[in-house]
Tab-separated table of C-alpha atoms in Angstrom:
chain	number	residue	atom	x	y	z
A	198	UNK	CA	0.000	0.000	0.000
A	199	UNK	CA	0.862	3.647	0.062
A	200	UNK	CA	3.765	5.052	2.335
A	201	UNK	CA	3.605	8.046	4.006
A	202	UNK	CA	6.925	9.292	6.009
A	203	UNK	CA	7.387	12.036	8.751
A	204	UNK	CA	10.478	13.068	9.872
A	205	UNK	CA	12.021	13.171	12.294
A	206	UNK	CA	10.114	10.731	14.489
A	207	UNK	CA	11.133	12.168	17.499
A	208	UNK	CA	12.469	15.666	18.564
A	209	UNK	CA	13.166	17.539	22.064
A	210	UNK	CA	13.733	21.326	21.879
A	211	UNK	CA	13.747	24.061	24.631
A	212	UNK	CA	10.954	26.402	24.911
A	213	UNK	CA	10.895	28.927	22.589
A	214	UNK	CA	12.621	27.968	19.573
A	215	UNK	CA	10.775	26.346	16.241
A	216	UNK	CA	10.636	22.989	14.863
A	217	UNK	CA	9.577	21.454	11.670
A	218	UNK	CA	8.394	18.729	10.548
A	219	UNK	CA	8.407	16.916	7.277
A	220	UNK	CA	5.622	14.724	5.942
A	221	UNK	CA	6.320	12.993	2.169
A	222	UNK	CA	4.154	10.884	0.271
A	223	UNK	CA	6.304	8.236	-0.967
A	224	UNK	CA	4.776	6.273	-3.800
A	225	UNK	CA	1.575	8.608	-4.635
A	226	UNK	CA	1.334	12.238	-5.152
A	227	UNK	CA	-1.153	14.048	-2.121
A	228	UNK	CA	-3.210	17.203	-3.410
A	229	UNK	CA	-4.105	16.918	0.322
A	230	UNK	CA	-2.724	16.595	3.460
A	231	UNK	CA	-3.906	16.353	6.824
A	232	UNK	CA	-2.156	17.406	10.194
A	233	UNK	CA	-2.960	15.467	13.422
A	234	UNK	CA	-1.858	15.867	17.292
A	235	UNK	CA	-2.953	13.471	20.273
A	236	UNK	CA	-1.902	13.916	23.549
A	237	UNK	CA	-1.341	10.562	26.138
A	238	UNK	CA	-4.458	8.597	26.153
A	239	UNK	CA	-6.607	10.709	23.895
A	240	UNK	CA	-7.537	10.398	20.887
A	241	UNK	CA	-6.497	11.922	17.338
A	242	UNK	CA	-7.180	15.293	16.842
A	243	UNK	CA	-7.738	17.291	13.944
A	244	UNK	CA	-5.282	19.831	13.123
A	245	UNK	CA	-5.170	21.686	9.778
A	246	UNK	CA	-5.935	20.374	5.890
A	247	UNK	CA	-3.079	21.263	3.632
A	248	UNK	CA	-3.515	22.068	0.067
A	249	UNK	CA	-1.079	21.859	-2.319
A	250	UNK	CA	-0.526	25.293	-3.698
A	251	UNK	CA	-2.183	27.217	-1.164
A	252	UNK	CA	-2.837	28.038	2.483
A	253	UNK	CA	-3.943	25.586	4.771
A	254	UNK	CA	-7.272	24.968	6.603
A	255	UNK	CA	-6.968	24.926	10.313
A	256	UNK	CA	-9.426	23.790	12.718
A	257	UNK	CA	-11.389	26.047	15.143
A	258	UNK	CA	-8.904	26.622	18.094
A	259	UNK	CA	-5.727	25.585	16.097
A	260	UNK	CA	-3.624	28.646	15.676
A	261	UNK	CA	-2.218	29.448	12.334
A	262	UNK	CA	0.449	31.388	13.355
A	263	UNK	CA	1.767	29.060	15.403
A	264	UNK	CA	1.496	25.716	13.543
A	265	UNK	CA	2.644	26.571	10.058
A	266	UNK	CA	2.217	24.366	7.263
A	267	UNK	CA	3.651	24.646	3.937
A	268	UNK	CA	2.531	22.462	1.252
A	269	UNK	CA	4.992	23.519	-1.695
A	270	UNK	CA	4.647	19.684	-3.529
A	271	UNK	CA	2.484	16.991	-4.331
A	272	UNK	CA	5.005	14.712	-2.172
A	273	UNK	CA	5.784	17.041	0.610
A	274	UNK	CA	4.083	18.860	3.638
A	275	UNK	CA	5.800	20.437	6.713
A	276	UNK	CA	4.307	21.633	10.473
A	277	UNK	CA	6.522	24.051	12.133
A	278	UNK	CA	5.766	24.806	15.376
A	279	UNK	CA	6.973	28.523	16.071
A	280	UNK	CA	7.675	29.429	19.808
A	281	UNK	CA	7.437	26.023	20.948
A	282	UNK	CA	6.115	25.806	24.510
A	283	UNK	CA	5.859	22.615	26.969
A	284	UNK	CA	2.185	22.826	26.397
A	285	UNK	CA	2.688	22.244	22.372
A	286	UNK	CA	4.521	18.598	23.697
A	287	UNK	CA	2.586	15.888	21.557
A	288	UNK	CA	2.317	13.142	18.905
A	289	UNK	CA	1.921	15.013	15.575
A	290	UNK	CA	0.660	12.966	13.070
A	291	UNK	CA	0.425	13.614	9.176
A	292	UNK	CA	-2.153	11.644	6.966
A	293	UNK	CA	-2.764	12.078	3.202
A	294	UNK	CA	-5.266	10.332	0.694
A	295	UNK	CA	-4.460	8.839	-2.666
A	296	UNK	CA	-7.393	9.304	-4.892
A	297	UNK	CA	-6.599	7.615	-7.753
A	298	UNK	CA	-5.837	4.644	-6.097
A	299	UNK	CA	-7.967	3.682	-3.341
A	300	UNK	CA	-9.903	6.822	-2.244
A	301	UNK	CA	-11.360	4.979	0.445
A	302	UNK	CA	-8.424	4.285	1.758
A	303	UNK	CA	-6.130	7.618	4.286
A	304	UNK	CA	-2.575	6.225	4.471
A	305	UNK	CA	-0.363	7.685	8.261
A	306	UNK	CA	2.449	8.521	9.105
A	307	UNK	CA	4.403	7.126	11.417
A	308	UNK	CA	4.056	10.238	13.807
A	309	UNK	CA	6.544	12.730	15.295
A	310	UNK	CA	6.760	12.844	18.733
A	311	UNK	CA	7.526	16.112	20.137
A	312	UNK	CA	8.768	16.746	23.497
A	313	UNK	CA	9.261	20.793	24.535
A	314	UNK	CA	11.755	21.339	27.630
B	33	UNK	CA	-19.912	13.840	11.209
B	34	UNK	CA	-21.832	10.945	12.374
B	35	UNK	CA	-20.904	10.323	15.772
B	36	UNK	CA	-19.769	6.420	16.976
B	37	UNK	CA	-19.898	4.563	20.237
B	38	UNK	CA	-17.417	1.576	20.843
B	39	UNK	CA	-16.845	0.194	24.018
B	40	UNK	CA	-13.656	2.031	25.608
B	41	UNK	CA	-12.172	-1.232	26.593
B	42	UNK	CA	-12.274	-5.257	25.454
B	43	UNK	CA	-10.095	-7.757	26.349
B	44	UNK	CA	-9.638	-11.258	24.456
B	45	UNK	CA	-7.488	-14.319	24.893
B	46	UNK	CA	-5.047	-15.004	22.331
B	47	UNK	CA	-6.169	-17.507	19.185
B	48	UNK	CA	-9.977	-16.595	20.077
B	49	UNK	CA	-12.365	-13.977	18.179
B	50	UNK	CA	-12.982	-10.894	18.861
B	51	UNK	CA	-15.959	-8.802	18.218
B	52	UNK	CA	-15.469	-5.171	18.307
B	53	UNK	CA	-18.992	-3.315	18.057
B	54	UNK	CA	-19.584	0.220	17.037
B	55	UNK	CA	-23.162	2.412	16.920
B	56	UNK	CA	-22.854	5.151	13.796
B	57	UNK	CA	-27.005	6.206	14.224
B	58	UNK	CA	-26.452	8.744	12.434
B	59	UNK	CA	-24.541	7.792	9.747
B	60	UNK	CA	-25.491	9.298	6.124
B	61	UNK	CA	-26.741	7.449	3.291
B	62	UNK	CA	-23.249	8.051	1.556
B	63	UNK	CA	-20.773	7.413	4.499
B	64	UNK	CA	-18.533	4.822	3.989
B	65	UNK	CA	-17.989	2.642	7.329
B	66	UNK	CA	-14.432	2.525	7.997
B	67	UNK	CA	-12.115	0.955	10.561
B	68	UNK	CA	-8.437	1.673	11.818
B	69	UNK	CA	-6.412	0.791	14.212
B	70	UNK	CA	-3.550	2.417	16.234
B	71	UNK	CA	-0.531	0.553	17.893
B	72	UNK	CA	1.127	2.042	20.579
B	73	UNK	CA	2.974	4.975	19.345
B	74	UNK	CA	1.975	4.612	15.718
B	75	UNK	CA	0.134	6.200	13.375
B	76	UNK	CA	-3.315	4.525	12.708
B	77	UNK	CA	-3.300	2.088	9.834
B	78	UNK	CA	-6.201	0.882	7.813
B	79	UNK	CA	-8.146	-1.998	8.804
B	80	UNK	CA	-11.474	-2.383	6.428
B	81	UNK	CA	-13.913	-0.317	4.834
B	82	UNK	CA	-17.744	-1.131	3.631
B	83	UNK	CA	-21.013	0.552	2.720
B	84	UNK	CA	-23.293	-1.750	2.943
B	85	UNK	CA	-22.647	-5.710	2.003
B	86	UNK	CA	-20.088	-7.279	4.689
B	87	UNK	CA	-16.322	-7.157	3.605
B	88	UNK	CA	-13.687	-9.566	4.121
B	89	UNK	CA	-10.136	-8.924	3.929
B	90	UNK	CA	-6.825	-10.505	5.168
B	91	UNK	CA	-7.096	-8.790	8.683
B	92	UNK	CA	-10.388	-8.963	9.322
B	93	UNK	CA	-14.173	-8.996	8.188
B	94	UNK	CA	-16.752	-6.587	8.608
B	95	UNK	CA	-20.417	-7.111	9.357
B	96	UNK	CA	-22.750	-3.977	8.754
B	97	UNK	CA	-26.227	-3.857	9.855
B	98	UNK	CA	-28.975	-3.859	7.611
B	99	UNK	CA	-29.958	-0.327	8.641
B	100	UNK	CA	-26.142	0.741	8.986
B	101	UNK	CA	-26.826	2.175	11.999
B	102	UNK	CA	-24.357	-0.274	13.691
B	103	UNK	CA	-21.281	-2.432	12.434
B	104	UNK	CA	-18.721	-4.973	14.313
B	105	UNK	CA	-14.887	-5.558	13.548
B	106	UNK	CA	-14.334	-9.351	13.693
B	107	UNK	CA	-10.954	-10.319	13.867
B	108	UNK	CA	-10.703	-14.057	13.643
B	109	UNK	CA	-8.035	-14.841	16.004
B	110	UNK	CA	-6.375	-12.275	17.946
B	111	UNK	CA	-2.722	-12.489	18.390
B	112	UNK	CA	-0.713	-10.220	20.821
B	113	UNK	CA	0.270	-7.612	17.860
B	114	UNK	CA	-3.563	-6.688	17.321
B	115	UNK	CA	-3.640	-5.386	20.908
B	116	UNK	CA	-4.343	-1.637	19.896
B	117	UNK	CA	-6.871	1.108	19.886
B	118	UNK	CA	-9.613	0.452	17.003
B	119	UNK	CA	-11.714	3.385	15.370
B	120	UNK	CA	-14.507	3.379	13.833
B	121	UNK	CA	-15.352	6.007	11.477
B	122	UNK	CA	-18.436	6.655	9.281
B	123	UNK	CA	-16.717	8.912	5.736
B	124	UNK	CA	-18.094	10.320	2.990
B	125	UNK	CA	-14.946	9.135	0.945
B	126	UNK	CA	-14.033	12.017	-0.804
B	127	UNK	CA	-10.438	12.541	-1.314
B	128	UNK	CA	-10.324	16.024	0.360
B	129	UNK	CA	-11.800	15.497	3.817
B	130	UNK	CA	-9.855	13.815	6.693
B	131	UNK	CA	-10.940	11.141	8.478
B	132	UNK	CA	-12.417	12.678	11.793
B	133	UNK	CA	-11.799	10.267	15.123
B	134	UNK	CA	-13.978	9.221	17.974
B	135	UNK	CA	-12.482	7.760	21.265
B	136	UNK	CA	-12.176	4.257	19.762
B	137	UNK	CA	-11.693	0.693	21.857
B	138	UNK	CA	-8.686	-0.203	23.216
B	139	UNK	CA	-8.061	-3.786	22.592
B	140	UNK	CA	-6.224	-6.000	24.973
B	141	UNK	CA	-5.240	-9.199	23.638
B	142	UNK	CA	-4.058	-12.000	27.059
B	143	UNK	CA	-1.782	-14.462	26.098
């Protein structure tokens, strides 16, 4: 089946500083990507739809300035989380759909798993 | 969205089925019924899909209710790696809307 990668898988920073991360569709081009967080024990939330070409789509209470996401291929998507605070510690996960192929079918990442000191 | 209910928790024995019910009442004429599952510290991976007739695949089958308003996961016999949280999530299938998530059943599987 379809791949989709995320990297890094796992990344500690201090407070305050940015980090990105990469989602690629490896084997099928994504028009559309879809960003993810869950926090211990919860369930999968929602973050932002990502477009290829333009802006994103963010969710009601997601902010946009600090969760950006570029979209700038048809294989590619990044989150970067500006100003990075202990609160924004989670499992990001990035999802896409291959239409073409099975459009019944949203292929995941692996996650990223962010820890903010 | 159509909301779901599963059972937050199940437990099964190792080798035995497993039935993992879910209520989608409100599911739309064109929703797809869909299933995933999530190991620990993993993203979710696809399990089955169907829209009306049951399904069968390698992992598992899927019985839907006449009326749709209710489906169950049947996985034929659980081994220790299919302990994991399963979702399940009505969809209209389009290729530009995400998959939304309930709270899903977390699956223990005793050896």
């Amino acid at each position: 089946g379809a791949v989709v990668s995320q990297h890094p898988s796992w990344v500690i920073c201090k407070s305050g500083t940015s980090v990105k991360i990469e989602c690629r569709s490896l084997d099928f081009q994504a028009t559309t990507m879809f960003w993810y967080r869950q926090f211990p024990k919860q369930s999968l939330m929602l973050m932002a739809t990502s477009n290829e070409g333009s802006k994103a789509t963010y969710e009601q209470g997601v902010e946009k300035d600090k969760f950006l996401i570029n979209h700038a291929s048809l294989t590619l998507s990044t989150l970067t989380v500006t100003s990075a605070h202990p609160e924004d510690s989670s499992f990001y996960i990035c999802s896409a759909r291959d239409p073409p192929k099975g459009r019944e079918t949203q292929y995941f990442g692996p996650g990223t798993r962010l820890l903010v000191l | 969205d159509a909301k779901t209910t599963q059972p937050n928790s199940m437990e099964s024995n190792e080798e035995e089925p497993v039935h993992l019910p879910c209520n989608h009442s409100t599911i739309s004429g064109t929703d797809y019924i869909h299933w995933y599952r999530q190991l620990p510290s993993q993203g979710p991976e696809y399990v089955i899909h169907g829209l009306t007739s049951n399904v069968n695949n390698r992992m598992a089958s899927l019985a839907i209710a006449e009326d749709r308003k209710s489906s169950t996961l049947i996985l034929h016999r659980a081994t220790l790696r299919d302990a994991a949280v399963y979702y399940c999530i009505p969809d209209l299938n389009s290729g530009n809307t995400p998959l939304v998530f309930g709270k899903g059943t977390r699956l223990s599987v005793i050896a």
